[in-house]
Short mmCIF file of N, CA and C in Angstrom, two decimals:
data_model
loop_
_atom_site.label_atom_id
_atom_site.label_comp_id
_atom_site.label_asym_id
_atom_site.label_seq_id
_atom_site.Cartn_x
_atom_site.Cartn_y
_atom_site.Cartn_z
N MET A 140 186.04 103.39 176.52
CA MET A 140 185.88 104.09 175.31
C MET A 140 186.95 103.94 174.05
N SER A 141 186.02 103.79 172.94
CA SER A 141 186.90 103.44 171.90
C SER A 141 187.89 104.65 171.38
N THR A 142 189.03 104.32 171.15
CA THR A 142 189.94 105.48 170.66
C THR A 142 189.53 106.41 169.54
N TRP A 143 188.83 105.97 168.83
CA TRP A 143 188.32 106.95 167.66
C TRP A 143 187.34 107.82 168.23
N ARG A 144 186.26 107.17 168.80
CA ARG A 144 185.27 108.03 169.31
C ARG A 144 185.87 109.23 170.23
N PHE A 145 186.77 108.78 171.03
CA PHE A 145 187.52 109.69 172.03
C PHE A 145 188.18 110.55 171.25
N LEU A 146 189.00 110.29 170.25
CA LEU A 146 189.80 111.44 169.34
C LEU A 146 188.90 112.41 168.72
N LEU A 147 187.61 111.72 168.04
CA LEU A 147 186.80 112.71 167.29
C LEU A 147 185.63 113.04 168.07
N GLY A 148 185.51 113.00 169.33
CA GLY A 148 184.49 113.29 170.10
C GLY A 148 184.10 114.76 170.11
N GLY A 149 185.10 115.54 170.19
CA GLY A 149 184.87 117.01 170.06
C GLY A 149 184.49 117.47 168.76
N PHE A 150 184.71 116.93 167.59
CA PHE A 150 184.20 117.09 166.25
C PHE A 150 182.79 116.48 165.95
N LEU A 151 182.70 115.63 166.61
CA LEU A 151 181.23 114.95 166.71
C LEU A 151 180.16 115.79 167.46
N ALA A 152 180.56 116.58 168.44
CA ALA A 152 179.91 117.37 169.33
C ALA A 152 179.83 118.71 168.39
N TRP A 153 180.59 118.96 167.52
CA TRP A 153 180.51 120.34 166.85
C TRP A 153 179.61 119.94 165.52
N THR A 154 179.69 118.84 165.12
CA THR A 154 178.90 118.13 164.01
C THR A 154 177.12 118.33 164.53
N ALA A 155 177.09 117.72 165.73
CA ALA A 155 175.66 117.95 166.27
C ALA A 155 175.35 119.28 166.44
N HIS A 156 176.19 120.04 166.97
CA HIS A 156 175.74 121.49 167.17
C HIS A 156 175.38 122.21 165.96
N PHE A 157 176.11 121.61 164.86
CA PHE A 157 175.92 122.58 163.55
C PHE A 157 174.43 121.98 163.22
N PHE A 158 174.17 120.93 162.98
CA PHE A 158 172.82 120.50 162.64
C PHE A 158 171.77 120.96 163.41
N GLY A 159 172.14 120.89 164.77
CA GLY A 159 171.14 121.40 165.91
C GLY A 159 170.87 122.94 165.87
N VAL A 160 171.55 123.70 165.33
CA VAL A 160 171.57 125.11 165.05
C VAL A 160 170.99 125.44 163.83
N TYR A 161 171.15 124.68 162.83
CA TYR A 161 170.57 124.49 161.40
C TYR A 161 169.04 124.37 161.57
N VAL A 162 168.64 123.34 162.35
CA VAL A 162 167.21 123.06 162.43
C VAL A 162 166.42 124.04 163.29
N ALA A 163 167.22 124.59 164.22
CA ALA A 163 166.35 125.59 164.96
C ALA A 163 166.36 126.80 164.08
N ALA A 164 167.10 127.29 163.38
CA ALA A 164 167.26 128.46 162.53
C ALA A 164 166.09 128.32 161.32
N SER A 165 166.16 126.91 160.98
CA SER A 165 164.99 126.50 159.88
C SER A 165 163.50 126.55 160.38
N LEU A 166 163.38 126.07 161.54
CA LEU A 166 162.06 126.03 162.32
C LEU A 166 161.46 127.46 162.31
N SER A 167 162.24 128.25 162.98
CA SER A 167 161.77 129.45 163.41
C SER A 167 162.77 130.67 163.28
N PRO A 168 163.14 131.01 162.00
CA PRO A 168 164.21 132.26 161.66
C PRO A 168 163.73 133.28 162.31
N GLY A 169 164.69 133.82 162.99
CA GLY A 169 165.12 135.25 163.49
C GLY A 169 164.08 135.35 164.85
N THR A 170 163.42 134.49 165.14
CA THR A 170 162.67 134.55 166.67
C THR A 170 163.47 134.45 167.88
N ALA A 171 162.75 134.78 168.86
CA ALA A 171 163.41 134.74 170.18
C ALA A 171 163.46 132.98 170.43
N VAL A 172 162.47 132.32 170.01
CA VAL A 172 162.54 130.84 170.26
C VAL A 172 163.65 130.02 169.73
N ALA A 173 164.23 130.82 168.43
CA ALA A 173 165.28 130.28 167.63
C ALA A 173 166.65 130.45 168.61
N ARG A 174 166.85 131.71 169.17
CA ARG A 174 167.81 132.18 169.82
C ARG A 174 167.91 131.16 171.14
N TRP A 175 166.82 131.01 171.84
CA TRP A 175 166.93 130.12 173.02
C TRP A 175 167.30 128.78 172.71
N LEU A 176 166.67 128.12 171.45
CA LEU A 176 167.30 126.82 171.10
C LEU A 176 168.67 126.83 170.81
N VAL A 177 169.26 127.99 170.10
CA VAL A 177 170.63 127.94 169.86
C VAL A 177 171.39 128.01 171.27
N LEU A 178 170.91 128.68 172.07
CA LEU A 178 171.49 128.81 173.49
C LEU A 178 171.88 127.48 174.20
N VAL A 179 170.53 126.72 174.05
CA VAL A 179 170.53 125.49 174.83
C VAL A 179 171.29 124.52 173.94
N ILE A 180 171.34 124.53 172.89
CA ILE A 180 172.31 123.46 171.98
C ILE A 180 173.50 123.93 172.24
N THR A 181 173.85 125.17 172.07
CA THR A 181 175.29 125.63 172.51
C THR A 181 175.90 125.04 173.78
N ILE A 182 175.18 125.23 174.78
CA ILE A 182 175.74 124.91 176.24
C ILE A 182 175.68 123.35 176.20
N ALA A 183 174.91 122.57 175.47
CA ALA A 183 174.87 121.24 175.66
C ALA A 183 176.20 120.74 174.80
N ALA A 184 176.54 121.39 173.61
CA ALA A 184 177.69 120.91 172.80
C ALA A 184 179.01 121.14 173.51
N LEU A 185 178.90 122.45 174.19
CA LEU A 185 180.16 122.86 175.10
C LEU A 185 180.37 121.94 176.30
N THR A 186 179.41 121.55 176.88
CA THR A 186 179.32 120.61 178.11
C THR A 186 180.03 119.24 177.68
N VAL A 187 179.63 118.80 176.62
CA VAL A 187 180.21 117.58 175.92
C VAL A 187 181.73 117.77 175.65
N VAL A 188 181.79 118.83 175.05
CA VAL A 188 183.44 119.14 174.53
C VAL A 188 184.22 119.46 175.89
N GLY A 189 183.62 120.05 177.02
CA GLY A 189 184.32 119.98 178.13
C GLY A 189 184.63 119.07 178.74
N TRP A 190 183.56 118.13 178.91
CA TRP A 190 183.70 116.66 179.39
C TRP A 190 184.98 115.88 178.88
N ILE A 191 184.84 115.93 177.48
CA ILE A 191 186.09 115.07 176.49
C ILE A 191 187.34 115.82 176.91
N SER A 192 187.46 117.15 177.15
CA SER A 192 188.63 117.57 177.62
C SER A 192 189.24 117.35 178.85
N TRP A 193 188.26 117.33 179.55
CA TRP A 193 188.53 117.14 181.16
C TRP A 193 188.99 115.54 181.32
N ARG A 194 188.38 114.79 180.47
CA ARG A 194 188.84 113.17 180.62
C ARG A 194 190.22 113.02 179.71
N ALA A 195 190.44 113.66 178.64
CA ALA A 195 191.67 113.80 177.77
C ALA A 195 192.75 114.35 178.88
N LEU A 196 192.62 115.49 179.28
CA LEU A 196 193.67 116.03 180.32
C LEU A 196 194.04 114.93 181.54
N LYS A 197 193.13 114.30 181.88
CA LYS A 197 193.36 113.43 183.22
C LYS A 197 194.08 112.23 182.61
N ILE A 198 193.89 111.75 181.47
CA ILE A 198 194.72 110.69 180.71
C ILE A 198 196.00 111.33 180.51
N ALA A 199 196.18 112.34 179.83
CA ALA A 199 197.34 113.17 179.53
C ALA A 199 198.40 113.39 180.72
N ARG A 200 197.83 113.88 181.73
CA ARG A 200 198.51 114.11 182.94
C ARG A 200 198.87 112.78 183.86
N GLY A 201 198.35 111.76 183.49
CA GLY A 201 198.42 110.57 184.28
C GLY A 201 200.01 109.92 184.06
N SER A 202 200.44 109.50 185.27
CA SER A 202 201.72 108.96 185.02
C SER A 202 201.77 107.46 184.88
N GLY A 203 200.70 106.68 184.70
CA GLY A 203 200.52 105.30 184.75
C GLY A 203 200.10 104.96 183.29
N THR A 204 200.02 105.88 182.27
CA THR A 204 199.84 105.80 181.02
C THR A 204 201.02 105.72 180.20
N ASP A 205 201.09 105.03 179.13
CA ASP A 205 202.13 104.90 178.09
C ASP A 205 202.32 106.19 177.20
N ASP A 206 203.30 106.22 176.46
CA ASP A 206 203.55 107.71 175.87
C ASP A 206 202.47 107.71 174.73
N LEU A 207 202.14 106.52 174.11
CA LEU A 207 201.14 106.74 172.98
C LEU A 207 199.94 107.25 173.34
N ASN A 208 199.42 106.78 174.51
CA ASN A 208 198.27 107.18 175.12
C ASN A 208 197.98 108.66 175.61
N ARG A 209 199.26 108.80 176.03
CA ARG A 209 199.39 110.51 176.62
C ARG A 209 199.33 111.31 175.29
N TRP A 210 200.11 111.01 174.15
CA TRP A 210 199.96 111.85 172.95
C TRP A 210 198.44 111.87 172.37
N LEU A 211 197.76 110.72 172.33
CA LEU A 211 196.54 110.68 171.85
C LEU A 211 195.58 111.59 172.67
N ALA A 212 195.87 111.56 173.95
CA ALA A 212 194.92 112.29 174.81
C ALA A 212 195.16 113.94 174.47
N TRP A 213 196.62 114.31 174.37
CA TRP A 213 196.79 115.53 174.01
C TRP A 213 196.20 115.99 172.50
N ILE A 214 196.17 115.19 171.74
CA ILE A 214 195.50 115.44 170.56
C ILE A 214 194.29 115.55 170.62
N THR A 215 193.55 114.80 171.34
CA THR A 215 191.99 115.06 171.77
C THR A 215 191.79 116.26 172.31
N VAL A 216 192.82 116.80 173.33
CA VAL A 216 192.69 118.11 173.79
C VAL A 216 192.51 119.15 172.78
N ALA A 217 193.44 119.15 171.83
CA ALA A 217 193.59 120.01 170.97
C ALA A 217 192.49 120.01 169.83
N GLY A 218 191.82 118.95 169.58
CA GLY A 218 190.66 118.59 168.67
C GLY A 218 189.57 119.34 169.42
N ALA A 219 189.44 118.98 170.73
CA ALA A 219 188.30 119.56 171.48
C ALA A 219 188.35 121.18 171.66
N ALA A 220 189.40 121.59 171.82
CA ALA A 220 189.60 123.10 172.04
C ALA A 220 189.21 123.55 170.65
N MET A 221 189.88 123.12 169.67
CA MET A 221 189.27 123.62 168.19
C MET A 221 187.73 123.46 167.95
N ALA A 222 187.05 122.33 168.45
CA ALA A 222 185.68 122.20 168.31
C ALA A 222 185.11 123.18 169.16
N GLY A 223 185.48 123.46 170.26
CA GLY A 223 184.79 124.50 171.21
C GLY A 223 184.93 125.76 170.80
N VAL A 224 185.93 126.24 170.31
CA VAL A 224 185.93 127.42 169.42
C VAL A 224 185.16 127.73 168.34
N SER A 225 184.95 126.70 167.67
CA SER A 225 183.98 126.53 166.31
C SER A 225 182.62 126.72 166.83
N ILE A 226 182.25 125.99 167.87
CA ILE A 226 180.90 125.92 168.46
C ILE A 226 180.59 127.39 168.85
N LEU A 227 181.44 128.16 169.43
CA LEU A 227 181.15 129.46 169.75
C LEU A 227 181.01 130.36 168.76
N TYR A 228 181.83 130.11 167.66
CA TYR A 228 181.92 130.76 166.66
C TYR A 228 180.48 130.63 165.50
N GLN A 229 180.13 129.48 165.62
CA GLN A 229 178.71 129.14 164.99
C GLN A 229 177.50 129.62 165.56
N SER A 230 177.76 129.80 166.75
CA SER A 230 176.42 130.19 167.69
C SER A 230 176.46 131.98 167.85
N PHE A 231 177.64 132.54 167.40
CA PHE A 231 177.66 133.95 167.56
C PHE A 231 176.68 134.81 166.86
N PRO A 232 176.36 134.61 165.60
CA PRO A 232 175.32 135.19 164.82
C PRO A 232 173.88 135.17 165.42
N ALA A 233 173.73 134.26 166.19
CA ALA A 233 172.25 133.97 166.59
C ALA A 233 171.98 135.12 167.52
N PHE A 234 173.05 135.69 168.21
CA PHE A 234 173.14 136.70 169.43
C PHE A 234 173.46 137.97 169.07
N LEU A 235 173.63 138.45 167.77
CA LEU A 235 173.83 139.58 167.34
C LEU A 235 172.66 140.46 167.23
N VAL A 236 171.63 139.91 167.00
CA VAL A 236 170.36 140.68 166.72
C VAL A 236 169.62 141.05 168.08
#
């Protein structure tokens, strides 16, 4: 996996989630269909972010990796955590109604 894709993976999932939620809300605003689509897109995005975090934590805690790779892995974990919170924050309005 390339380093940049790994570092930015959480943010890429966040971007895909944003566009997916926007399309779902545009196609059927305020309906149950839109809420279900937002739920499915949110679960998919959080799954991707969770997988990236799991892989990064595995690298960060590994004893066979050098200091630079461990540091990059911790930065990836932090970015993925921020993306996960942002994904939840974006999907929250769909479930208020």
